[in-house]
Amino acid sequence: MKIAKILGTAALVSTLGVQAYAAPGAKDVLTTYADIAHAGYEDSLITAKELQAAIDALVAQPSAETFGAAKSAWLAARAPYQQTEVYRFGNAIVDDWEGKVNAWPLDEGLIDYVETGLYGEESEENPAYTANVVANPTLVISGETIDASTIDAALLESLHEIDDVESNVATGYHAIEFLLWGQDLNGTGAGAGAREWTDYAAGDACTNGNCDRRGAYLKAAGDLLVSDLEWITAQWAEGGEARETVLEGDGVPGLTAIVTGMGSLSYGELGGERTKLGLLLHDPEEEHDCFSDNTHNSHYYDALGIQNVYLGRYTRVDGSVVEGPSLSDLVAAKDAALDTELRGKLATSVLAGKAMVTRAQGGEHFDQLIAMGNDEGNAVVQTFVDALVDQTKSIEQIIAAVGIDGIEFEGSDSLDNPSAVN
Amino acid sequence: MLLKSCSRLMLLSTTAAIAIGFAAPNAHADIPDENYRPVLNHLLNEVMPPKLDDFHKANAQLSTSITDFCADPDADDLKDVQEDFHQAMDIWQEIQPWRMGPMVANGRDQHIEYWPDKHGTAARQFRKLLFSKPAGYTDPEQLSEASAALQGFPALEEVLFDPKNTAHMTSSDEDGVYLCQYGAAIATNLETIAGELRDEWPEFADAMATAGPDSMDYPTAKFAATDLYRALHEGILIISAQKLGKPLGDNKQDAKASRAESEVSKRSLRNIAHNLTGLFAIYDGKWGDVGSEGTGLAALIDSSLLDRSFRLNWQTVVDALDGLPASVEDLLAQPDGYDKLAEFKSQIDFLTTLVENDIGGNTQLGGGFNALDGD
């Protein structure tokens, strides 16, 4: 891992606070890429452990204070994790794993009570739509009886995507988010989910029933999140499979992974699925962090993560900086104008994401921004989409600039096999 | 049966590859940038505009038809409206794969047809709409600001073809009156969108055809032509992954016709037939009475053998589809329907391989990101 303060000899110039390196080799660029991945997942692990401790405190001693602390810990944990999402597309090992921690959207009725007037009582596609694990020690899903009397990690893993239904999300950040906030029943109006701490209270103070089982679910989900993040962090450490994969060969597969991750997240996933869709449908059900109303931050940190890998620079949760020779340096050596163009476009999308954060800090969250008739809010979100689409065009031009064209993106589900990612 | 037909198709491709001696795109000298320009000009300035005009006219007819029907609803007139819906959908399905410029600007293609609906949003929003019957949704201008799931062809299809809704309309009860006014607003909104699309296209076409260093969006003609290749490639992928893959499911027991496109009006496979017409126009340059053969991406192919092989394979798929019913539901109702649908998908998948390897390679336009990337 390279920390900024011990670097310097390779630095030639510094623009926008980012070190620039003379035409680096592909291996140097990929080493930085792997270093940032490891740091990002390690930060995600560190903050997930803090969330785990907060959950333990809540379950042991339910109160408004411990409940609020758990929610704060969840919000803090999202910041580093979202910056790692750029590693998902292009790195099969990440893509195969990430559904355990960040699957979305979810049919939350699988987990706990829901307001059926809003949510509905059944789904043609999902037999576990209202299974409600918290309330039911015995589940019957598609004719199969499941013993859910003990809620632990093994049960949650067995329920995750049960019946091959992707929206049966039993584990990960969003399952925990639902258990901390509950459903957001405000539509496109102000306000997030309003679950009370008493949903975890003991005895007669317990609201909505089964508080002990709800606490057990939350604890199991928190423990699983930590163990899953420990696994992926190890894959990016020295000798880990993810690191070895991007560093092997002549560098072309690794560079392809970087570009695939940047482009796929920018265009189809963040620009399309998570943002444009919500705007088109004016529907709060389409927001990524829909229970907590934290979508503005998730989107901003996604955009920041894309910029991080291009510039080869990541600011850790402790404030230290990981940086090194970057794809930007490589592109600049081949086509300085393209590098300048892409740097500008990445900065524009980060700023557009920041604009949504600013609106949220002023009381107008993503679900309000996408509301029908909110022309000004819609425009803020559309600007973010436009910036992501625009940067994708420049990312595509990198392919030829660094000499990785003609490789057809082999091994990339997101480009070669859409049915696998849809 | 399945393997046999695929093997035959693959043999054609392999033969072509050996005969012209290409193994990878890099074996070819770079195609001069100027060679892409006439293809852009022909497809975008000559072939597409008449089709957009047809699309607008079809929607204008649909709007008139449903407005007349709503003045005095009866079952016979409803059939006329349904036929006008089919005519407009036929043209839409032909131009649908041309996902570029004004077609996709501000989600226009999604406003025309929001599909696939992975999260069941349309059904949920439609249910709420009928429950609350907001007056704004019967006004085309206000409807144009609403959810994409409530303002395009799928919503109109629900109104015109779902038996529960048509019963309300022909009996002119409270729900029927509202549905009629809402359906008329959708058709009028579609006419407006089609007019905007037709009017905005020429400026985009000119920008593409004059691509060059002065353009921020299209610095080279090759870069602009990539959008055409991408439309062809993405169009085939969508047919395979979404229009066929979704209803097929993982196996015969998992198959479900309701996951197919336009299945309320029972025309999911008819849609694909029209998709193939529009997609082949990108390759060939001739679209019905418009354009001329060999002036699309085919003009960039340097092997007549490969060109003939691709055309033959494409026609084989079109012929196979001609032998199937118009809807997935009707096909799956046949004893061997699932196998036929799976075989047809395998033929589409083979076309995808040809587009990627032969057309993408020979035109040097392969690669890039598409709307299917992501979850």
Coordinates of C-alpha atoms in Angstrom, one line a residue, chain A residues 138-308:
Chain A
T138 CA -41.9 -21.7 10.6
L139 CA -41.9 -20.6 7.0
V140 CA -43.6 -22.2 4.1
I141 CA -42.2 -21.0 0.8
S142 CA -43.2 -22.7 -2.5
G143 CA -44.5 -25.6 -0.6
E144 CA -41.2 -26.1 1.4
T145 CA -41.3 -25.8 5.1
I146 CA -38.4 -24.0 6.7
D147 CA -37.5 -24.0 10.3
A148 CA -36.8 -20.4 11.2
S149 CA -37.1 -20.9 15.0
T150 CA -33.5 -19.8 15.4
I151 CA -32.5 -16.7 13.5
D152 CA -28.8 -16.9 12.8
A153 CA -26.3 -16.4 9.9
A154 CA -27.0 -19.8 8.4
L155 CA -30.7 -19.2 8.2
L156 CA -30.2 -15.8 6.6
E157 CA -27.8 -17.3 4.0
S158 CA -30.3 -20.0 3.2
L159 CA -33.1 -17.4 2.7
H160 CA -31.0 -15.0 0.6
E161 CA -32.4 -15.0 -3.0
I162 CA -34.5 -18.0 -2.1
D163 CA -36.5 -19.5 -5.0
D164 CA -33.9 -17.8 -7.3
V165 CA -35.8 -14.5 -6.7
E166 CA -33.2 -11.7 -6.6
S167 CA -35.5 -9.4 -4.6
N168 CA -35.4 -11.9 -1.7
V169 CA -32.6 -10.0 0.0
A170 CA -32.1 -11.5 3.4
T171 CA -28.5 -10.2 4.0
G172 CA -26.4 -7.1 3.5
Y173 CA -26.6 -3.4 3.9
H174 CA -30.2 -3.0 2.7
A175 CA -31.6 -5.7 5.0
I176 CA -29.9 -4.0 7.9
E177 CA -31.2 -0.6 6.6
F178 CA -34.7 -1.9 6.6
L179 CA -34.4 -3.3 10.1
L180 CA -33.1 0.1 11.4
W181 CA -35.4 2.5 9.5
G182 CA -38.5 0.4 8.3
Q183 CA -40.5 1.3 5.3
D184 CA -40.6 4.9 4.1
L185 CA -44.3 5.5 3.9
N186 CA -44.0 9.1 2.8
G187 CA -44.1 8.5 -1.0
T188 CA -42.3 11.4 -2.7
G189 CA -42.9 13.6 0.3
A190 CA -40.4 14.5 3.0
G191 CA -39.3 11.9 5.5
A192 CA -37.5 8.5 5.7
G193 CA -38.6 5.3 7.3
A194 CA -39.8 5.9 10.9
R195 CA -39.2 2.7 12.8
E196 CA -39.1 3.3 16.5
W197 CA -36.4 2.0 18.8
T198 CA -39.2 0.2 20.7
D199 CA -39.3 -2.4 17.9
Y200 CA -36.3 -3.7 19.8
A201 CA -37.5 -3.1 23.3
A202 CA -38.0 -5.9 25.8
G203 CA -41.3 -7.0 27.5
D204 CA -44.4 -4.9 27.2
A205 CA -42.4 -2.0 25.7
C206 CA -41.9 -4.0 22.5
T207 CA -43.8 -2.6 19.5
N208 CA -45.0 -4.6 16.5
G209 CA -44.1 -7.9 18.2
N210 CA -41.2 -10.3 18.1
C211 CA -38.6 -7.7 19.3
D212 CA -36.2 -10.5 20.4
R213 CA -36.4 -12.2 17.0
R214 CA -36.0 -8.8 15.2
G215 CA -32.9 -8.2 17.3
A216 CA -31.6 -11.6 16.5
Y217 CA -32.1 -11.0 12.8
L218 CA -30.3 -7.6 13.0
K219 CA -27.4 -9.1 14.9
A220 CA -27.0 -12.0 12.4
A221 CA -27.1 -9.7 9.5
G222 CA -24.5 -7.4 11.0
D223 CA -22.2 -10.4 11.8
L224 CA -22.6 -11.7 8.2
L225 CA -21.7 -8.3 6.8
V226 CA -18.5 -8.2 8.7
S227 CA -17.5 -11.8 7.7
D228 CA -18.3 -11.1 4.1
L229 CA -16.2 -8.0 4.0
E230 CA -13.4 -9.8 5.7
W231 CA -13.4 -12.3 2.9
I232 CA -13.4 -9.7 0.1
T233 CA -10.7 -7.6 1.8
A234 CA -8.4 -10.7 1.9
Q235 CA -8.9 -11.2 -1.8
W236 CA -7.3 -7.8 -2.5
A237 CA -4.5 -8.2 0.0
E238 CA -1.0 -9.4 -1.1
G239 CA -1.5 -12.8 -2.6
G240 CA -5.2 -12.5 -2.7
E241 CA -7.1 -13.9 -5.7
A242 CA -8.6 -10.6 -6.9
R243 CA -5.2 -8.8 -6.7
E244 CA -3.4 -11.7 -8.5
T245 CA -6.0 -11.8 -11.2
V246 CA -5.7 -8.1 -12.2
L247 CA -1.9 -8.2 -12.0
E248 CA -1.4 -11.4 -14.1
G249 CA -0.5 -11.4 -17.7
D250 CA 0.5 -8.4 -19.9
G251 CA -1.8 -6.0 -18.1
V252 CA -4.5 -5.9 -20.7
P253 CA -7.0 -7.9 -18.7
G254 CA -6.4 -5.7 -15.7
L255 CA -6.8 -2.5 -17.6
T256 CA -9.9 -3.9 -19.2
A257 CA -11.3 -4.5 -15.7
I258 CA -10.7 -0.9 -14.7
V259 CA -12.4 0.5 -17.9
T260 CA -15.2 -2.0 -17.7
G261 CA -15.9 -1.1 -14.1
M262 CA -15.8 2.6 -14.8
G263 CA -18.1 2.4 -17.8
S264 CA -20.5 -0.2 -16.6
L265 CA -21.1 1.6 -13.3
S266 CA -21.4 5.0 -15.0
Y267 CA -23.8 4.0 -17.7
G268 CA -26.0 1.0 -17.2
E269 CA -26.0 0.8 -13.4
L270 CA -25.7 4.2 -11.7
G271 CA -26.8 6.4 -14.6
G272 CA -29.5 4.0 -15.7
E273 CA -30.8 1.5 -13.2
R274 CA -30.4 3.5 -10.0
T275 CA -31.0 7.1 -11.2
K276 CA -32.6 7.5 -14.6
L277 CA -35.2 4.9 -13.8
G278 CA -36.4 6.6 -10.6
L279 CA -36.7 9.9 -12.5
L280 CA -38.6 8.3 -15.3
L281 CA -41.1 6.6 -13.0
H282 CA -41.2 9.4 -10.3
D283 CA -41.3 6.5 -7.9
P284 CA -39.7 6.3 -4.5
E285 CA -39.6 2.5 -4.7
E286 CA -36.8 3.0 -7.2
E287 CA -34.4 4.7 -4.9
H288 CA -31.3 2.8 -3.8
D289 CA -31.2 3.6 -0.1
C290 CA -35.0 3.9 0.1
F291 CA -35.6 3.2 3.8
S292 CA -33.0 5.7 5.2
D293 CA -33.2 8.3 2.4
N294 CA -29.5 8.1 2.0
T295 CA -29.5 7.7 -1.7
H296 CA -27.8 11.0 -2.4
N297 CA -24.8 9.9 -0.5
S298 CA -24.7 6.4 -2.1
H299 CA -24.8 8.0 -5.6
Y300 CA -22.2 10.6 -4.7
Y301 CA -19.8 8.0 -3.3
D302 CA -20.3 5.8 -6.4
A303 CA -19.3 8.7 -8.6
L304 CA -16.4 9.5 -6.4
G305 CA -15.2 5.9 -6.6
I306 CA -15.1 6.0 -10.4
Q307 CA -13.0 9.2 -10.2
N308 CA -10.8 7.5 -7.5

